[in-house]
Each structure stands twice: as structure tokens, then as C-alpha cells.
PDB file of C-alpha atoms and ligand atoms in Angstrom:
ATOM      1  CA  MET A   1      80.744 -30.361 -45.346  1.00  0.00           C
ATOM      2  CA  THR A   2      78.420 -28.862 -43.274  1.00  0.00           C
ATOM      3  CA  PRO A   3      74.538 -29.882 -42.999  1.00  0.00           C
ATOM      4  CA  LEU A   4      72.307 -28.575 -45.544  1.00  0.00           C
ATOM      5  CA  PRO A   5      70.563 -26.131 -44.854  1.00  0.00           C
ATOM      6  CA  PRO A   6      66.972 -27.042 -43.575  1.00  0.00           C
ATOM      7  CA  LEU A   7      65.141 -27.133 -47.356  1.00  0.00           C
ATOM      8  CA  PRO A   8      61.621 -24.114 -48.035  1.00  0.00           C
ATOM      9  CA  GLY A   9      59.230 -27.166 -47.253  1.00  0.00           C
ATOM     10  CA  HIS A  10      57.482 -27.305 -51.875  1.00  0.00           C
ATOM     11  CA  LEU A  11      60.669 -29.134 -51.819  1.00  0.00           C
ATOM     12  CA  LEU A  12      59.297 -32.291 -50.331  1.00  0.00           C
ATOM     13  CA  THR A  13      55.435 -31.367 -52.179  1.00  0.00           C
ATOM     14  CA  PRO A  14      54.602 -33.430 -55.653  1.00  0.00           C
ATOM     15  CA  PRO A  15      53.322 -30.110 -57.709  1.00  0.00           C
ATOM     16  CA  ASP A  16      50.044 -29.399 -57.402  1.00  0.00           C
ATOM     17  CA  GLY A  17      47.181 -31.972 -58.428  1.00  0.00           C
ATOM     18  CA  VAL A  18      49.672 -34.866 -58.529  1.00  0.00           C
ATOM     19  CA  LEU A  19      49.595 -38.111 -56.697  1.00  0.00           C
ATOM     20  CA  THR A  20      47.937 -36.657 -53.657  1.00  0.00           C
ATOM     21  CA  ASP A  21      47.856 -39.935 -51.567  1.00  0.00           C
ATOM     22  CA  ILE A  22      51.875 -39.949 -51.395  1.00  0.00           C
ATOM     23  CA  ARG A  23      53.340 -38.187 -48.813  1.00  0.00           C
ATOM     24  CA  PHE A  24      57.149 -37.296 -49.471  1.00  0.00           C
ATOM     25  CA  ARG A  25      59.688 -36.839 -46.224  1.00  0.00           C
ATOM     26  CA  GLN A  26      63.638 -37.262 -45.765  1.00  0.00           C
ATOM     27  CA  ALA A  27      64.490 -40.520 -44.982  1.00  0.00           C
ATOM     28  CA  ILE A  28      65.100 -41.836 -40.796  1.00  0.00           C
ATOM     29  CA  MET A  29      66.633 -44.330 -39.195  1.00  0.00           C
ATOM     30  CA  ALA A  30      63.421 -47.006 -39.072  1.00  0.00           C
ATOM     31  CA  ASP A  31      63.411 -46.565 -42.062  1.00  0.00           C
ATOM     32  CA  CYS A  32      65.637 -49.206 -42.865  1.00  0.00           C
ATOM     33  CA  LEU A  33      64.106 -52.668 -42.787  1.00  0.00           C
ATOM     34  CA  PRO A  34      60.729 -51.502 -43.945  1.00  0.00           C
ATOM     35  CA  LEU A  35      62.676 -49.858 -47.204  1.00  0.00           C
ATOM     36  CA  HIS A  36      64.089 -52.998 -47.487  1.00  0.00           C
ATOM     37  CA  THR A  37      61.879 -54.847 -47.469  1.00  0.00           C
ATOM     38  CA  ALA A  38      59.455 -52.855 -49.839  1.00  0.00           C
ATOM     39  CA  CYS A  39      62.052 -51.564 -52.888  1.00  0.00           C
ATOM     40  CA  PHE A  40      65.267 -53.600 -52.725  1.00  0.00           C
ATOM     41  CA  PRO A  41      64.060 -57.188 -51.885  1.00  0.00           C
ATOM     42  CA  GLU A  42      66.594 -58.135 -53.904  1.00  0.00           C
ATOM     43  CA  LYS A  43      69.527 -56.856 -51.974  1.00  0.00           C
ATOM     44  CA  PRO A  44      71.170 -59.185 -49.024  1.00  0.00           C
ATOM     45  CA  PHE A  45      69.653 -57.179 -46.305  1.00  0.00           C
ATOM     46  CA  ILE A  46      73.203 -56.879 -44.529  1.00  0.00           C
ATOM     47  CA  GLN A  47      75.338 -55.013 -47.632  1.00  0.00           C
ATOM     48  CA  PHE A  48      71.772 -53.095 -47.948  1.00  0.00           C
ATOM     49  CA  ARG A  49      72.500 -52.125 -44.402  1.00  0.00           C
ATOM     50  CA  SER A  50      75.666 -51.027 -44.289  1.00  0.00           C
ATOM     51  CA  GLY A  51      75.188 -49.042 -47.172  1.00  0.00           C
ATOM     52  CA  PHE A  52      71.607 -47.653 -45.488  1.00  0.00           C
ATOM     53  CA  HIS A  53      73.841 -46.161 -42.534  1.00  0.00           C
ATOM     54  CA  HIS A  54      76.614 -45.110 -44.760  1.00  0.00           C
ATOM     55  CA  LEU A  55      74.121 -42.801 -46.464  1.00  0.00           C
ATOM     56  CA  LEU A  56      72.659 -41.877 -43.889  1.00  0.00           C
ATOM     57  CA  GLU A  57      75.051 -40.446 -42.127  1.00  0.00           C
ATOM     58  CA  TRP A  58      76.472 -38.783 -44.945  1.00  0.00           C
ATOM     59  CA  GLN A  59      72.792 -37.360 -45.213  1.00  0.00           C
ATOM     60  CA  LYS A  60      73.854 -35.518 -40.924  1.00  0.00           C
ATOM     61  CA  ASN A  61      76.959 -34.217 -42.646  1.00  0.00           C
ATOM     62  CA  GLY A  62      74.918 -32.789 -45.969  1.00  0.00           C
ATOM     63  CA  ARG A  63      76.095 -34.939 -48.556  1.00  0.00           C
ATOM     64  CA  CYS A  64      73.105 -36.687 -49.593  1.00  0.00           C
ATOM     65  CA  PHE A  65      69.354 -36.165 -49.325  1.00  0.00           C
ATOM     66  CA  TRP A  66      67.264 -39.298 -48.991  1.00  0.00           C
ATOM     67  CA  LEU A  67      63.641 -38.832 -50.295  1.00  0.00           C
ATOM     68  CA  ILE A  68      61.291 -41.624 -49.451  1.00  0.00           C
ATOM     69  CA  GLY A  69      57.279 -41.814 -50.998  1.00  0.00           C
ATOM     70  CA  THR A  70      54.682 -43.148 -48.589  1.00  0.00           C
ATOM     71  CA  ASP A  71      51.106 -44.016 -48.848  1.00  0.00           C
ATOM     72  CA  GLU A  72      48.090 -43.438 -46.585  1.00  0.00           C
ATOM     73  CA  THR A  73      48.694 -46.157 -44.470  1.00  0.00           C
ATOM     74  CA  ASP A  74      52.894 -44.689 -44.330  1.00  0.00           C
ATOM     75  CA  ARG A  75      54.163 -47.768 -46.064  1.00  0.00           C
ATOM     76  CA  ILE A  76      57.044 -47.263 -47.650  1.00  0.00           C
ATOM     77  CA  ILE A  77      56.707 -47.178 -51.941  1.00  0.00           C
ATOM     78  CA  ALA A  78      59.480 -45.081 -53.195  1.00  0.00           C
ATOM     79  CA  SER A  79      63.058 -44.195 -52.636  1.00  0.00           C
ATOM     80  CA  GLY A  80      65.431 -41.775 -54.741  1.00  0.00           C
ATOM     81  CA  GLN A  81      68.230 -40.153 -53.159  1.00  0.00           C
ATOM     82  CA  LEU A  82      70.847 -36.826 -54.787  1.00  0.00           C
ATOM     83  CA  VAL A  83      74.269 -37.991 -53.409  1.00  0.00           C
ATOM     84  CA  LEU A  84      76.201 -34.757 -53.116  1.00  0.00           C
ATOM     85  CA  TYR A  85      80.646 -35.515 -54.040  1.00  0.00           C
ATOM     86  CA  PRO A  86      83.341 -32.595 -53.562  1.00  0.00           C
ATOM     87  CA  HIS A  87      83.093 -32.381 -57.702  1.00  0.00           C
ATOM     88  CA  GLY A  88      79.468 -33.168 -58.351  1.00  0.00           C
ATOM     89  CA  ALA A  89      76.469 -34.838 -57.853  1.00  0.00           C
ATOM     90  CA  GLU A  90      74.147 -37.793 -58.840  1.00  0.00           C
ATOM     91  CA  LEU A  91      70.260 -38.739 -58.112  1.00  0.00           C
ATOM     92  CA  ALA A  92      70.821 -42.920 -57.010  1.00  0.00           C
ATOM     93  CA  ASN A  93      68.527 -45.844 -55.303  1.00  0.00           C
ATOM     94  CA  LEU A  94      65.604 -45.029 -57.232  1.00  0.00           C
ATOM     95  CA  ALA A  95      62.279 -47.371 -56.971  1.00  0.00           C
ATOM     96  CA  VAL A  96      59.177 -47.790 -56.602  1.00  0.00           C
ATOM     97  CA  ILE A  97      56.963 -50.744 -56.072  1.00  0.00           C
ATOM     98  CA  PRO A  98      56.228 -53.350 -58.090  1.00  0.00           C
ATOM     99  CA  ALA A  99      52.176 -52.180 -57.715  1.00  0.00           C
ATOM    100  CA  ARG A 100      52.646 -48.937 -58.161  1.00  0.00           C
ATOM    101  CA  ARG A 101      55.026 -48.162 -61.192  1.00  0.00           C
ATOM    102  CA  GLY A 102      54.221 -46.511 -63.870  1.00  0.00           C
ATOM    103  CA  GLU A 103      52.052 -44.177 -62.224  1.00  0.00           C
ATOM    104  CA  GLY A 104      54.354 -41.191 -62.792  1.00  0.00           C
ATOM    105  CA  ILE A 105      55.643 -41.700 -59.142  1.00  0.00           C
ATOM    106  CA  GLY A 106      59.071 -42.505 -60.430  1.00  0.00           C
ATOM    107  CA  THR A 107      58.898 -39.253 -62.787  1.00  0.00           C
ATOM    108  CA  THR A 108      57.596 -36.818 -60.267  1.00  0.00           C
ATOM    109  CA  MET A 109      60.465 -38.162 -57.759  1.00  0.00           C
ATOM    110  CA  ILE A 110      63.530 -37.594 -60.079  1.00  0.00           C
ATOM    111  CA  GLY A 111      61.841 -33.623 -60.719  1.00  0.00           C
ATOM    112  CA  MET A 112      62.006 -33.606 -57.452  1.00  0.00           C
ATOM    113  CA  LEU A 113      65.829 -34.184 -56.668  1.00  0.00           C
ATOM    114  CA  ILE A 114      65.961 -32.316 -59.275  1.00  0.00           C
ATOM    115  CA  ALA A 115      64.199 -29.265 -57.723  1.00  0.00           C
ATOM    116  CA  VAL A 116      66.373 -29.781 -54.383  1.00  0.00           C
ATOM    117  CA  ALA A 117      69.411 -29.836 -56.704  1.00  0.00           C
ATOM    118  CA  CYS A 118      68.738 -26.762 -58.656  1.00  0.00           C
ATOM    119  CA  HIS A 119      67.421 -25.040 -54.648  1.00  0.00           C
ATOM    120  CA  LEU A 120      72.019 -25.801 -53.429  1.00  0.00           C
ATOM    121  CA  GLN A 121      72.700 -24.082 -56.711  1.00  0.00           C
ATOM    122  CA  LEU A 122      74.230 -26.889 -58.178  1.00  0.00           C
ATOM    123  CA  PRO A 123      75.908 -27.047 -61.849  1.00  0.00           C
ATOM    124  CA  SER A 124      74.413 -30.334 -62.792  1.00  0.00           C
ATOM    125  CA  LEU A 125      73.383 -34.315 -61.875  1.00  0.00           C
ATOM    126  CA  GLU A 126      74.123 -37.648 -63.026  1.00  0.00           C
ATOM    127  CA  ILE A 127      72.778 -40.793 -62.995  1.00  0.00           C
ATOM    128  CA  SER A 128      73.792 -43.998 -64.068  1.00  0.00           C
ATOM    129  CA  VAL A 129      72.242 -46.900 -65.852  1.00  0.00           C
ATOM    130  CA  ALA A 130      72.782 -50.754 -66.464  1.00  0.00           C
ATOM    131  CA  VAL A 131      72.884 -51.195 -70.597  1.00  0.00           C
ATOM    132  CA  SER A 132      70.107 -53.404 -70.291  1.00  0.00           C
ATOM    133  CA  ASN A 133      67.773 -51.380 -68.628  1.00  0.00           C
ATOM    134  CA  THR A 134      66.301 -50.150 -71.616  1.00  0.00           C
ATOM    135  CA  ARG A 135      62.897 -48.280 -69.797  1.00  0.00           C
ATOM    136  CA  VAL A 136      64.816 -47.036 -67.031  1.00  0.00           C
ATOM    137  CA  LEU A 137      66.855 -45.092 -70.285  1.00  0.00           C
ATOM    138  CA  ALA A 138      64.262 -43.486 -71.453  1.00  0.00           C
ATOM    139  CA  LEU A 139      62.535 -42.233 -69.014  1.00  0.00           C
ATOM    140  CA  TYR A 140      65.844 -40.988 -68.270  1.00  0.00           C
ATOM    141  CA  GLN A 141      66.425 -39.642 -71.863  1.00  0.00           C
ATOM    142  CA  ARG A 142      63.243 -37.878 -71.406  1.00  0.00           C
ATOM    143  CA  LEU A 143      63.869 -35.941 -68.252  1.00  0.00           C
ATOM    144  CA  GLY A 144      66.168 -34.278 -70.111  1.00  0.00           C
ATOM    145  CA  PHE A 145      69.319 -36.840 -69.382  1.00  0.00           C
ATOM    146  CA  THR A 146      71.986 -37.259 -71.682  1.00  0.00           C
ATOM    147  CA  GLU A 147      74.775 -39.906 -72.356  1.00  0.00           C
ATOM    148  CA  ASP A 148      77.835 -38.812 -71.368  1.00  0.00           C
ATOM    149  CA  ARG A 149      80.147 -42.143 -71.445  1.00  0.00           C
ATOM    150  CA  ARG A 150      80.131 -46.158 -70.156  1.00  0.00           C
ATOM    151  CA  LEU A 151      81.742 -47.720 -67.091  1.00  0.00           C
ATOM    152  CA  GLN A 152      81.992 -51.396 -66.998  1.00  0.00           C
ATOM    153  CA  LEU A 153      80.576 -52.440 -63.639  1.00  0.00           C
ATOM    154  CA  PRO A 154      82.077 -55.465 -61.886  1.00  0.00           C
ATOM    155  CA  ASN A 155      79.389 -58.086 -62.799  1.00  0.00           C
ATOM    156  CA  ASP A 156      80.502 -57.846 -66.501  1.00  0.00           C
ATOM    157  CA  GLU A 157      77.418 -55.756 -67.110  1.00  0.00           C
ATOM    158  CA  SER A 158      77.988 -51.559 -68.820  1.00  0.00           C
ATOM    159  CA  ALA A 159      76.640 -48.919 -67.473  1.00  0.00           C
ATOM    160  CA  ILE A 160      75.986 -45.837 -69.492  1.00  0.00           C
ATOM    161  CA  ILE A 161      76.356 -41.986 -67.230  1.00  0.00           C
ATOM    162  CA  LEU A 162      74.111 -39.920 -68.355  1.00  0.00           C
ATOM    163  CA  HIS A 163      74.358 -35.971 -67.989  1.00  0.00           C
ATOM    164  CA  LYS A 164      72.253 -33.005 -67.003  1.00  0.00           C
ATOM    165  CA  GLY A 165      72.714 -29.532 -66.770  1.00  0.00           C
ATOM    166  CA  LEU A 166      70.848 -27.705 -64.105  1.00  0.00           C
TER     167      LEU A 166
HETATM  168  C1  LIG B   1      62.739 -46.408 -62.638  1.00  0.00           C
HETATM  169  C2  LIG B   1      61.192 -46.607 -61.763  1.00  0.00           C
HETATM  170  C3  LIG B   1      62.204 -45.959 -60.002  1.00  0.00           C
HETATM  171  C4  LIG B   1      60.580 -45.845 -62.364  1.00  0.00           C
HETATM  172  O1  LIG B   1      59.500 -45.652 -61.616  1.00  0.00           O
HETATM  173  P1  LIG B   1      58.086 -45.129 -61.805  1.00  0.00           P
HETATM  174  O2  LIG B   1      57.161 -44.839 -60.633  1.00  0.00           O
HETATM  175  O3  LIG B   1      57.653 -46.762 -62.504  1.00  0.00           O
HETATM  176  O4  LIG B   1      58.231 -44.444 -63.039  1.00  0.00           O
HETATM  177  P2  LIG B   1      56.853 -43.655 -64.285  1.00  0.00           P
HETATM  178  O5  LIG B   1      55.835 -44.302 -63.944  1.00  0.00           O
HETATM  179  O6  LIG B   1      57.145 -41.858 -63.950  1.00  0.00           O
HETATM  180  O7  LIG B   1      57.232 -43.839 -65.944  1.00  0.00           O
HETATM  181  C5  LIG B   1      57.330 -44.116 -65.890  1.00  0.00           C
HETATM  182  C6  LIG B   1      58.501 -45.321 -67.254  1.00  0.00           C
HETATM  183  O8  LIG B   1      59.347 -45.651 -66.421  1.00  0.00           O
HETATM  184  C7  LIG B   1      59.857 -46.353 -67.028  1.00  0.00           C
HETATM  185  N1  LIG B   1      60.105 -47.345 -65.930  1.00  0.00           N
HETATM  186  C8  LIG B   1      60.931 -48.774 -65.616  1.00  0.00           C
HETATM  187  N2  LIG B   1      60.789 -49.795 -65.815  1.00  0.00           N
HETATM  188  C9  LIG B   1      59.534 -49.633 -64.799  1.00  0.00           C
HETATM  189  C10 LIG B   1      58.361 -50.899 -64.507  1.00  0.00           C
HETATM  190  N3  LIG B   1      59.028 -52.094 -64.251  1.00  0.00           N
HETATM  191  N4  LIG B   1      57.078 -50.407 -65.001  1.00  0.00           N
HETATM  192  C11 LIG B   1      56.590 -49.230 -65.389  1.00  0.00           C
HETATM  193  N5  LIG B   1      57.803 -48.512 -65.795  1.00  0.00           N
HETATM  194  C12 LIG B   1      58.356 -48.641 -65.598  1.00  0.00           C
HETATM  195  C13 LIG B   1      59.656 -46.732 -68.459  1.00  0.00           C
HETATM  196  O9  LIG B   1      60.805 -45.710 -69.090  1.00  0.00           O
HETATM  197  C14 LIG B   1      58.029 -46.109 -67.920  1.00  0.00           C
HETATM  198  O10 LIG B   1      57.442 -45.574 -69.277  1.00  0.00           O
HETATM  199  P3  LIG B   1      57.023 -46.330 -70.151  1.00  0.00           P
HETATM  200  O11 LIG B   1      55.964 -47.740 -69.873  1.00  0.00           O
HETATM  201  O12 LIG B   1      56.626 -45.700 -71.534  1.00  0.00           O
HETATM  202  O13 LIG B   1      57.963 -47.304 -70.555  1.00  0.00           O
HETATM  203  C15 LIG B   1      60.681 -47.889 -60.998  1.00  0.00           C
HETATM  204  O14 LIG B   1      60.178 -48.786 -62.387  1.00  0.00           O
HETATM  205  C16 LIG B   1      61.644 -49.116 -61.034  1.00  0.00           C
HETATM  206  O15 LIG B   1      61.277 -49.274 -59.435  1.00  0.00           O
HETATM  207  N6  LIG B   1      62.392 -50.753 -61.202  1.00  0.00           N
HETATM  208  C17 LIG B   1      62.941 -51.091 -60.485  1.00  0.00           C
HETATM  209  C18 LIG B   1      64.199 -50.322 -60.390  1.00  0.00           C
HETATM  210  C19 LIG B   1      65.253 -49.957 -61.275  1.00  0.00           C
HETATM  211  O16 LIG B   1      65.541 -50.173 -62.275  1.00  0.00           O
HETATM  212  N7  LIG B   1      65.191 -48.320 -60.890  1.00  0.00           N
HETATM  213  C20 LIG B   1      66.506 -48.060 -61.720  1.00  0.00           C
HETATM  214  C21 LIG B   1      67.576 -47.832 -61.230  1.00  0.00           C
HETATM  215  S1  LIG B   1      68.605 -46.854 -62.549  1.00  0.00           S
END
């Protein structure tokens, strides 16, 4: 795939009056360690770093759009991705730092990633969530995603794959 065309600036700006203290931008190589520390500390760093480099390569090749939210001091507080496959696209790696959860940041980021997907004229999106993660499942359902199928994860947990037509 070729790199994504430059996206119009409004796609990196939350709707008017919402989250005015947060800046959004695409992920860059220097984010690896601070992003891990802020949003994914439970993942082994070596494994995280390998996935990070892989997905930044995909971002360079137009297969991933990785949105990062930072606060007024430029600290990373949120992450979310749109990943494009030959026959579909998904939202992944959504995380908001614990101290800033419940303020609407996750909802806003999902809305921004959906707007990027619409701009790219994608027909639909998927998102997956562990069956046990009932609050996140409720959040995705509130945003219009509906259950499509279930999968067994390697750790024996079940995941729900949700779908949303655009
Ligand atoms: C899921 C997540 C990205 C949502 O971000 P957020 O900024 O807190 O979300 P919003 O403020 O827009 O919406 C709040 C809703 O998110 C969901 N939510 C899930 N876990 C939450 C948590 N620990 N704290 C607050 N809200 C949470 C709930 O549906 C909540 O609504 P409710 O209070 O009515 O139950 C964030 O909670 C998070 O990083 N969780 C841990 C990582 C994770 O589970 N990621 C999703 C993997 S599929």
C-alpha cells in the first residue's frame, strides 16, 4: 500500500469546545518508551517495542493511523489506532491513562478515528474486546458497534468482534 495522503487538519482536532487541553497528533518513533510507560505498562516492553516498530512501519506505508493524545505539558495521555487490512479495517490499542479516564477522551478518540475512516471512504470498521471487559463493551455499543462474532483468545478468554457500518 502507499502512504496515506496528508489528512486535513480538522481530522486531528476534536469537535469544538471538547477537550481543549488535549492535543492530538500521529505517533512518532520517539513515543515508544513514553507511550509504553503511560498507556501500556502491563505489556512486556520488548514485546511492546516490537509491535510499536511494526505498526509505525505500517503507518509509513498507509496501513495504520496511530493517534496520540498529549496534555498541556506534552505528556502522552491517550492512544488509539485505525489499522487497515486488504479486506477491512479495525480500531485497536485504545487506551487512556487511568488518571484521565471517564472524561470522554476515549469516546472523542473513537469519534476522530471514525472520521478518519470516513475520510478514507472505508465501508466499515471492526473493534474487539474481551467478553469480561463489560464497561468497554458497553462503550463500544453506545458508539454504534454491534456484535458480529466471537473468538477464543490464546489465553482461553473469549473476545467479541464488533462491527460498525460507515
Ligand atoms: C476503554 C478506555 C480507552 C475508555 O476511555 P475513557 O476516556 O475512559 O472513555 P470515556 O470517558 O469516553 O467513556 C467512559 C466509558 O468508558 C468505559 N470505561 C471502561 N473502562 C473504564 C475505566 N476504567 N474508567 C472509566 N471508564 C471506563 C465505560 O463504558 C465508561 O462509561 P461508564 O462510566 O458509563 O461505564 C479507557 O477506559 C481505558 O484505557 N481502559 C483500559 C484499556 C482498555 O480496556 N482498552 C480497551 C481494550 S478493547
